[in-house]
Amino acid sequence: MKIAPFKVEEWMNEYEMDAEYNIAETCVESLTVEELLNFSDDPAARLEEIKKMQLTYGDIKGSAAFKKGVSSLYQSIKPENVLPSHGAIGANFLLLYSLIEAGDQVVSVFPTYQQLYSIPESFGAEVKKLELKYEDQFLPDLDKLRTMVNQKTKLIAVNNPNNPSGVVMGEDILKKLVEIASEVDAYILADEVYRGFDLGEEIPSIADLYEKGISVGSMSKVFSLAGLRMGWIAGPEEVIELCQLHRDYTTISNSMISDYLSVIALKNKDKIIKRNLAKVKKQLKILDEWVKQEELIDYVKPNGGTTAFLKYNLDLDSETFAKKLFNKKGVLVVPGTAFGREGFLRIGFAGNEKELKEGLARLKDFLDESGDNI
């Protein structure tokens, strides 16, 4: 089996640890263990429970408390419709590994997280890409989608809010997407790791809108707990059973400690999400004010998530731009080519606030110098 290089991960692996100002990171600034425990009803007691925990495999299918906590994020999902995974990246792989075979047809939005199209391609599926265009506000052309699907279409893949653009498909679009998928009896896989960061209308889950809708989520983005490496699949019972069969060959179980800490976060989801959403809104305002002042930069303002896809007006390919910015100013962004789009840069705006401000200031300096020095 051959698979395309995972461009955004290769880029981050190459540069992230040496960046002075990392505005490529897409997580909200992570919580410490102490900060997480302080959200609980009795931090000292929770810490003692962790210290006494025997480090076994734990519940192979995930603890009942974790699955109950995840199910509370949905309207119609029950705990038995939840399967824990090694982050959302593990969930996406497991779903595609379980559902897609050579000869199947998959339609994926593009640009998006590369897993959603490169993994099915590696399995021998026919992958069609539904272009999300800047001039269309990075929203899908549903009439075009209708012409792309047929009785061979096994799955339609989206992520909502979108990475890299931060654009949300609202309920009206999602319902039309469901209508199109149901006409050909296709699954919809929705990577919803940024769901909960609603900067406009509330974002419904595809799992609550469609009987063949499958939601992928994680503790990484909305809960600021990427280090736990906890994600999940929420969907139809037959999909969960099939994924569990394949999961036995890849994961066995998640860490007991990660499960335990995730349960604390899920029990205190309202407080944590309120904290994080306030930070997202505040720092998007910082970014938006910066963009308005930059003649060489434009974007579709995000209405969900923590990422933005900046369009720049320079005669410079995006990888060269990002490398020169890193080498001259110590600022890390992701070139648009990591998402298959030239002339763009992806940034994350929800990390450390001082780092965001200084990173943008240095990016401004780089742009100001562009005429003579780039």
CSV table of C-alpha atoms in Angstrom, one decimal:
chain,number,residue,atom,x,y,z
A,1,MET,CA,0.0,0.0,0.0
A,2,LYS,CA,1.3,3.4,-1.0
A,3,ILE,CA,0.1,6.6,0.6
A,4,ALA,CA,0.8,10.3,-0.1
A,5,PRO,CA,3.0,12.2,2.4
A,6,PHE,CA,0.9,13.9,5.0
A,7,LYS,CA,2.0,17.4,4.1
A,8,VAL,CA,0.8,19.5,7.0
A,9,GLU,CA,2.2,17.0,9.5
A,10,GLU,CA,5.5,16.8,7.7
A,11,TRP,CA,5.7,20.6,7.8
A,12,MET,CA,4.9,20.8,11.5
A,13,ASN,CA,7.3,18.0,12.4
A,14,GLU,CA,10.1,19.8,10.5
A,15,TYR,CA,9.7,23.3,12.0
A,16,GLU,CA,7.4,23.4,15.1
A,17,MET,CA,9.9,22.7,17.8
A,18,ASP,CA,12.3,25.4,16.6
A,19,ALA,CA,9.8,28.2,16.0
A,20,GLU,CA,10.1,31.3,18.1
A,21,TYR,CA,6.5,32.3,17.4
A,22,ASN,CA,4.3,29.4,16.5
A,23,ILE,CA,1.1,30.7,14.9
A,24,ALA,CA,0.6,27.5,13.0
A,25,GLU,CA,-0.7,25.6,16.0
A,26,THR,CA,-4.5,25.0,15.9
A,27,CYS,CA,-5.2,24.1,19.5
A,28,VAL,CA,-6.4,26.5,22.1
A,29,GLU,CA,-3.5,27.0,24.5
A,30,SER,CA,-3.4,23.7,26.4
A,31,LEU,CA,-4.5,23.3,30.0
A,32,THR,CA,-2.1,22.0,32.6
A,33,VAL,CA,-3.1,19.0,34.7
A,34,GLU,CA,-3.5,21.3,37.7
A,35,GLU,CA,-5.8,23.6,35.7
A,36,LEU,CA,-7.9,20.7,34.6
A,37,LEU,CA,-8.2,19.2,38.1
A,38,ASN,CA,-9.2,22.7,39.4
A,39,PHE,CA,-12.3,22.5,37.2
A,40,SER,CA,-13.5,19.4,39.1
A,41,ASP,CA,-15.5,19.2,42.3
A,42,ASP,CA,-12.6,18.1,44.5
A,43,PRO,CA,-9.1,18.6,42.9
A,44,ALA,CA,-7.2,17.0,45.8
A,45,ALA,CA,-9.4,13.9,45.8
A,46,ARG,CA,-9.1,13.5,42.0
A,47,LEU,CA,-5.3,13.8,42.2
A,48,GLU,CA,-5.3,11.1,44.9
A,49,GLU,CA,-7.4,8.8,42.7
A,50,ILE,CA,-4.9,9.2,39.9
A,51,LYS,CA,-1.9,8.4,42.2
A,52,LYS,CA,-3.6,5.2,43.3
A,53,MET,CA,-4.6,4.1,39.8
A,54,GLN,CA,-3.3,0.8,38.7
A,55,LEU,CA,-1.9,1.2,35.2
A,56,THR,CA,-3.7,-1.7,33.4
A,57,TYR,CA,-5.2,-1.7,30.0
A,58,GLY,CA,-8.5,-0.5,31.6
A,59,ASP,CA,-11.8,-1.0,29.8
A,60,ILE,CA,-10.9,-2.0,26.3
A,61,LYS,CA,-13.9,-0.3,24.7
A,62,GLY,CA,-13.5,2.8,26.9
A,63,SER,CA,-15.0,3.6,30.3
A,64,ALA,CA,-18.7,3.9,30.6
A,65,ALA,CA,-18.2,7.4,32.1
A,66,PHE,CA,-16.2,8.5,29.0
A,67,LYS,CA,-18.8,7.2,26.6
A,68,LYS,CA,-21.6,8.8,28.6
A,69,GLY,CA,-19.7,12.1,28.7
A,70,VAL,CA,-19.2,12.1,24.9
A,71,SER,CA,-22.8,11.2,24.2
A,72,SER,CA,-23.8,14.3,26.2
A,73,LEU,CA,-22.3,16.4,23.4
A,74,TYR,CA,-25.0,15.1,21.0
A,75,GLN,CA,-28.8,15.1,20.8
A,76,SER,CA,-29.4,11.5,19.7
A,77,ILE,CA,-26.2,9.6,20.4
A,78,LYS,CA,-26.2,7.0,23.1
A,79,PRO,CA,-23.1,5.8,25.0
A,80,GLU,CA,-23.2,2.5,23.0
A,81,ASN,CA,-22.9,4.6,19.8
A,82,VAL,CA,-19.5,5.9,21.0
A,83,LEU,CA,-16.1,4.3,20.4
A,84,PRO,CA,-12.9,5.9,21.9
A,85,SER,CA,-9.9,6.3,19.6
A,86,HIS,CA,-6.3,7.6,19.6
A,87,GLY,CA,-7.3,11.2,18.9
A,88,ALA,CA,-9.4,12.2,16.0
A,89,ILE,CA,-6.6,11.2,13.7
A,90,GLY,CA,-7.0,7.6,14.9
A,91,ALA,CA,-10.8,7.9,14.6
A,92,ASN,CA,-10.6,9.0,11.0
A,93,PHE,CA,-8.1,6.3,10.0
A,94,LEU,CA,-10.2,3.6,11.8
A,95,LEU,CA,-13.4,4.7,10.1
A,96,LEU,CA,-11.9,4.7,6.6
A,97,TYR,CA,-10.0,1.5,7.3
A,98,SER,CA,-13.2,-0.1,8.3
A,99,LEU,CA,-15.6,1.2,5.7
A,100,ILE,CA,-13.6,1.8,2.5
A,101,GLU,CA,-12.4,-0.9,0.1
A,102,ALA,CA,-10.7,-0.8,-3.3
A,103,GLY,CA,-13.2,0.3,-6.0
A,104,ASP,CA,-15.4,2.2,-3.6
A,105,GLN,CA,-16.1,5.9,-4.4
A,106,VAL,CA,-15.5,8.6,-1.9
A,107,VAL,CA,-16.3,12.3,-2.3
A,108,SER,CA,-14.3,14.7,-0.1
A,109,VAL,CA,-14.4,18.4,0.3
A,110,PHE,CA,-11.1,20.1,-0.6
A,111,PRO,CA,-9.1,21.8,0.9
A,112,THR,CA,-9.6,19.8,4.1
A,113,TYR,CA,-7.6,17.7,6.5
A,114,GLN,CA,-5.6,15.4,4.2
A,115,GLN,CA,-6.6,12.2,5.9
A,116,LEU,CA,-10.1,12.4,4.5
A,117,TYR,CA,-8.9,11.9,0.9
A,118,SER,CA,-5.4,10.5,1.0
A,119,ILE,CA,-6.3,7.4,3.2
A,120,PRO,CA,-9.2,6.2,0.9
A,121,GLU,CA,-6.9,6.8,-2.1
A,122,SER,CA,-4.3,4.6,-0.5
A,123,PHE,CA,-6.9,1.8,-0.2
A,124,GLY,CA,-7.7,1.9,-3.9
A,125,ALA,CA,-10.9,4.0,-3.7
A,126,GLU,CA,-11.9,6.4,-6.4
A,127,VAL,CA,-11.7,9.8,-4.7
A,128,LYS,CA,-13.5,12.8,-6.1
A,129,LYS,CA,-12.7,16.2,-4.6
A,130,LEU,CA,-15.4,18.9,-4.2
A,131,GLU,CA,-13.6,22.2,-4.5
A,132,LEU,CA,-14.2,24.8,-1.8
A,133,LYS,CA,-13.5,28.1,-3.5
A,134,TYR,CA,-12.4,31.3,-1.9
A,135,GLU,CA,-14.8,33.2,-4.1
A,136,ASP,CA,-17.6,31.0,-2.7
A,137,GLN,CA,-16.6,31.8,0.9
A,138,PHE,CA,-15.2,28.2,1.1
A,139,LEU,CA,-18.7,26.8,1.2
A,140,PRO,CA,-19.6,23.7,-0.9
A,141,ASP,CA,-21.4,23.9,-4.3
A,142,LEU,CA,-24.2,21.4,-3.5
A,143,ASP,CA,-25.4,21.4,-7.1
A,144,LYS,CA,-21.9,20.3,-8.1
A,145,LEU,CA,-21.9,17.7,-5.4
A,146,ARG,CA,-25.2,16.3,-6.6
A,147,THR,CA,-23.5,15.6,-10.0
A,148,MET,CA,-20.5,13.9,-8.4
A,149,VAL,CA,-22.4,11.2,-6.4
A,150,ASN,CA,-23.9,8.1,-7.7
A,151,GLN,CA,-24.8,4.6,-6.5
A,152,LYS,CA,-21.1,3.7,-6.2
A,153,THR,CA,-20.6,6.5,-3.7
A,154,LYS,CA,-19.8,4.9,-0.3
A,155,LEU,CA,-19.0,8.0,1.7
A,156,ILE,CA,-18.9,11.8,1.6
A,157,ALA,CA,-16.2,13.3,3.8
A,158,VAL,CA,-16.3,16.8,5.3
A,159,ASN,CA,-14.9,18.6,8.3
A,160,ASN,CA,-17.0,21.2,10.0
A,161,PRO,CA,-15.8,23.8,10.9
A,162,ASN,CA,-13.4,23.5,8.1
A,163,ASN,CA,-9.6,23.2,8.5
A,164,PRO,CA,-7.9,25.3,7.1
A,165,SER,CA,-10.5,28.0,6.4
A,166,GLY,CA,-12.5,28.1,9.7
A,167,VAL,CA,-15.7,28.3,7.7
A,168,VAL,CA,-18.8,26.6,9.0
A,169,MET,CA,-21.4,24.7,7.1
A,170,GLY,CA,-24.6,25.7,8.8
A,171,GLU,CA,-27.7,23.6,9.5
A,172,ASP,CA,-29.3,24.5,6.1
A,173,ILE,CA,-26.3,23.3,4.2
A,174,LEU,CA,-25.9,20.2,6.3
A,175,LYS,CA,-29.5,19.2,5.8
A,176,LYS,CA,-29.1,19.5,2.0
A,177,LEU,CA,-25.9,17.5,2.3
A,178,VAL,CA,-27.9,14.8,4.1
A,179,GLU,CA,-30.5,14.9,1.4
A,180,ILE,CA,-27.9,14.3,-1.3
A,181,ALA,CA,-26.2,11.5,0.6
A,182,SER,CA,-29.4,9.7,1.4
A,183,GLU,CA,-30.4,9.6,-2.3
A,184,VAL,CA,-27.4,7.3,-2.9
A,185,ASP,CA,-27.4,5.7,0.5
A,186,ALA,CA,-23.9,7.1,1.3
A,187,TYR,CA,-22.4,7.6,4.7
A,188,ILE,CA,-21.3,11.1,5.7
A,189,LEU,CA,-18.1,11.3,7.8
A,190,ALA,CA,-17.8,14.6,9.5
A,191,ASP,CA,-14.6,15.5,11.2
A,192,GLU,CA,-16.0,17.8,13.9
A,193,VAL,CA,-13.0,18.4,16.1
A,194,TYR,CA,-13.7,22.2,16.2
A,195,ARG,CA,-17.4,21.8,16.8
A,196,GLY,CA,-18.2,23.8,20.0
A,197,PHE,CA,-16.3,26.8,18.8
A,198,ASP,CA,-19.4,28.4,17.3
A,199,LEU,CA,-18.7,32.0,16.4
A,200,GLY,CA,-22.1,32.4,14.7
A,201,GLU,CA,-25.0,30.0,14.6
A,202,GLU,CA,-24.7,26.8,16.7
A,203,ILE,CA,-23.2,24.0,14.8
A,204,PRO,CA,-25.3,20.8,14.7
A,205,SER,CA,-23.6,17.4,14.4
A,206,ILE,CA,-24.1,15.3,11.4
A,207,ALA,CA,-24.7,12.4,13.7
A,208,ASP,CA,-27.8,14.1,14.9
A,209,LEU,CA,-29.1,14.9,11.4
A,210,TYR,CA,-28.6,11.7,9.5
A,211,GLU,CA,-29.0,8.0,10.3
A,212,LYS,CA,-25.8,7.3,8.4
A,213,GLY,CA,-24.0,10.3,9.7
A,214,ILE,CA,-20.7,9.6,11.6
A,215,SER,CA,-19.1,12.3,13.8
A,216,VAL,CA,-15.4,12.3,14.8
A,217,GLY,CA,-14.4,14.4,17.8
A,218,SER,CA,-11.5,14.7,20.2
A,219,MET,CA,-10.3,16.3,23.5
A,220,SER,CA,-7.6,18.2,21.6
A,221,LYS,CA,-9.1,21.3,20.2
A,222,VAL,CA,-12.3,22.4,22.1
A,223,PHE,CA,-11.1,21.0,25.4
A,224,SER,CA,-7.4,22.1,25.1
A,225,LEU,CA,-6.2,18.6,26.0
A,226,ALA,CA,-4.3,17.4,22.9
A,227,GLY,CA,-1.7,15.6,25.1
A,228,LEU,CA,-4.3,13.1,26.2
A,229,ARG,CA,-4.6,11.7,22.7
A,230,MET,CA,-8.3,10.9,23.2
A,231,GLY,CA,-10.8,11.0,20.4
A,232,TRP,CA,-14.0,9.2,19.4
A,233,ILE,CA,-16.3,8.0,16.8
A,234,ALA,CA,-20.0,8.6,17.3
A,235,GLY,CA,-22.4,7.0,14.8
A,236,PRO,CA,-24.6,4.1,13.9
A,237,GLU,CA,-24.3,0.9,15.9
A,238,GLU,CA,-23.2,-1.2,12.9
A,239,VAL,CA,-20.4,1.2,12.2
A,240,ILE,CA,-19.3,1.2,15.8
A,241,GLU,CA,-19.2,-2.6,15.8
A,242,LEU,CA,-17.2,-2.8,12.5
A,243,CYS,CA,-14.7,-0.2,13.8
A,244,GLN,CA,-14.3,-2.1,17.1
A,245,LEU,CA,-13.4,-5.2,15.1
A,246,HIS,CA,-10.7,-3.3,13.3
A,247,ARG,CA,-9.7,-1.4,16.4
A,248,ASP,CA,-8.6,-4.6,18.1
A,249,TYR,CA,-5.8,-4.8,15.5
A,250,THR,CA,-4.6,-1.3,15.9
A,251,THR,CA,-5.3,0.2,19.4
A,252,ILE,CA,-6.5,-2.3,22.0
A,253,SER,CA,-7.3,0.5,24.4
A,254,ASN,CA,-6.7,4.1,25.3
A,255,SER,CA,-4.7,5.1,28.4
A,256,MET,CA,-6.6,4.8,31.6
A,257,ILE,CA,-5.2,8.1,32.8
A,258,SER,CA,-6.2,9.8,29.6
A,259,ASP,CA,-9.7,8.4,29.9
A,260,TYR,CA,-10.0,9.5,33.5
A,261,LEU,CA,-8.8,13.1,32.8
A,262,SER,CA,-11.1,13.2,29.8
A,263,VAL,CA,-14.1,12.3,32.0
A,264,ILE,CA,-13.2,15.2,34.3
A,265,ALA,CA,-13.2,17.6,31.3
A,266,LEU,CA,-16.5,16.2,29.9
A,267,LYS,CA,-18.2,16.6,33.3
A,268,ASN,CA,-17.0,20.2,33.3
A,269,LYS,CA,-17.5,20.8,29.6
A,270,ASP,CA,-19.6,24.0,30.0
A,271,LYS,CA,-16.9,25.7,32.1
A,272,ILE,CA,-14.0,24.6,29.9
A,273,ILE,CA,-15.7,25.5,26.6
A,274,LYS,CA,-16.8,28.8,28.0
A,275,ARG,CA,-13.2,29.6,28.9
A,276,ASN,CA,-11.8,28.5,25.6
A,277,LEU,CA,-14.5,30.1,23.4
A,278,ALA,CA,-13.9,33.4,25.1
A,279,LYS,CA,-10.2,33.1,24.2
A,280,VAL,CA,-11.1,32.1,20.6
A,281,LYS,CA,-13.4,35.1,20.1
A,282,LYS,CA,-10.9,37.6,21.7
A,283,GLN,CA,-8.0,36.4,19.6
A,284,LEU,CA,-10.1,36.2,16.4
A,285,LYS,CA,-10.8,39.9,16.9
A,286,ILE,CA,-7.0,40.5,17.2
A,287,LEU,CA,-6.5,38.7,13.9
A,288,ASP,CA,-9.4,40.4,12.2
A,289,GLU,CA,-8.1,43.8,13.1
A,290,TRP,CA,-4.7,42.9,11.8
A,291,VAL,CA,-6.0,41.6,8.5
A,292,LYS,CA,-8.0,44.8,7.9
A,293,GLN,CA,-4.8,46.8,8.1
A,294,GLU,CA,-2.7,44.6,5.7
A,295,GLU,CA,-3.0,45.6,2.1
A,296,LEU,CA,-1.4,42.3,1.0
A,297,ILE,CA,-3.6,40.0,3.0
A,298,ASP,CA,-7.2,39.1,2.7
A,299,TYR,CA,-9.3,36.2,4.0
A,300,VAL,CA,-12.7,34.7,4.5
A,301,LYS,CA,-13.3,35.6,8.2
A,302,PRO,CA,-13.7,32.3,10.2
A,303,ASN,CA,-17.1,31.7,11.8
A,304,GLY,CA,-16.0,28.6,13.7
A,305,GLY,CA,-12.9,26.8,14.9
A,306,THR,CA,-9.4,28.2,15.5
A,307,THR,CA,-7.9,28.4,12.0
A,308,ALA,CA,-7.8,31.0,9.2
A,309,PHE,CA,-6.6,30.7,5.6
A,310,LEU,CA,-4.9,33.9,4.7
A,311,LYS,CA,-4.8,34.9,1.0
A,312,TYR,CA,-1.7,37.0,0.1
A,313,ASN,CA,-0.9,39.1,-2.8
A,314,LEU,CA,2.7,38.5,-3.5
A,315,ASP,CA,4.6,36.9,-6.4
A,316,LEU,CA,5.9,34.1,-4.1
A,317,ASP,CA,4.9,30.5,-3.7
A,318,SER,CA,3.6,29.7,-0.3
A,319,GLU,CA,6.3,27.2,0.7
A,320,THR,CA,9.0,29.7,-0.1
A,321,PHE,CA,7.0,32.4,1.7
A,322,ALA,CA,6.7,30.3,4.9
A,323,LYS,CA,10.3,29.2,4.9
A,324,LYS,CA,11.6,32.7,4.5
A,325,LEU,CA,9.2,34.0,7.2
A,326,PHE,CA,10.5,31.3,9.5
A,327,ASN,CA,14.2,31.9,8.7
A,328,LYS,CA,14.0,35.7,8.8
A,329,LYS,CA,11.5,36.3,11.6
A,330,GLY,CA,11.2,33.0,13.5
A,331,VAL,CA,7.4,32.8,12.8
A,332,LEU,CA,5.8,29.5,11.9
A,333,VAL,CA,2.8,29.3,9.6
A,334,VAL,CA,1.7,26.5,7.2
A,335,PRO,CA,2.0,27.0,3.5
A,336,GLY,CA,-1.2,26.7,1.5
A,337,THR,CA,0.4,23.9,-0.6
A,338,ALA,CA,0.1,21.7,2.5
A,339,PHE,CA,-3.6,21.9,1.8
A,340,GLY,CA,-3.3,21.8,-2.0
A,341,ARG,CA,-3.8,25.5,-2.4
A,342,GLU,CA,-1.2,28.0,-3.7
A,343,GLY,CA,-1.3,31.7,-2.6
A,344,PHE,CA,-2.5,31.0,0.9
A,345,LEU,CA,-1.1,30.6,4.5
A,346,ARG,CA,-2.9,28.7,7.3
A,347,ILE,CA,-2.6,30.1,10.8
A,348,GLY,CA,-4.0,29.2,14.1
A,349,PHE,CA,-5.1,32.1,16.3
A,350,ALA,CA,-6.1,30.5,19.6
A,351,GLY,CA,-2.8,29.7,21.2
A,352,ASN,CA,-0.8,32.0,23.4
A,353,GLU,CA,-2.1,35.6,23.0
A,354,LYS,CA,1.3,37.3,23.3
A,355,GLU,CA,2.8,34.9,20.8
A,356,LEU,CA,-0.1,35.6,18.3
A,357,LYS,CA,0.4,39.3,18.6
A,358,GLU,CA,4.2,39.2,18.2
A,359,GLY,CA,3.9,36.6,15.4
A,360,LEU,CA,1.5,38.9,13.5
A,361,ALA,CA,3.7,41.9,14.1
A,362,ARG,CA,6.7,40.0,12.6
A,363,LEU,CA,4.6,38.8,9.7
A,364,LYS,CA,3.7,42.5,9.1
A,365,ASP,CA,7.4,43.4,9.1
A,366,PHE,CA,8.0,40.6,6.6
A,367,LEU,CA,5.3,41.9,4.3
A,368,ASP,CA,6.5,45.5,4.6
A,369,GLU,CA,10.0,44.3,3.6
A,370,SER,CA,8.7,42.2,0.8
A,371,GLY,CA,9.2,44.7,-2.0
A,372,ASP,CA,13.0,44.8,-1.6
A,373,ASN,CA,14.1,41.8,0.3
A,374,ILE,CA,12.0,38.8,-0.4
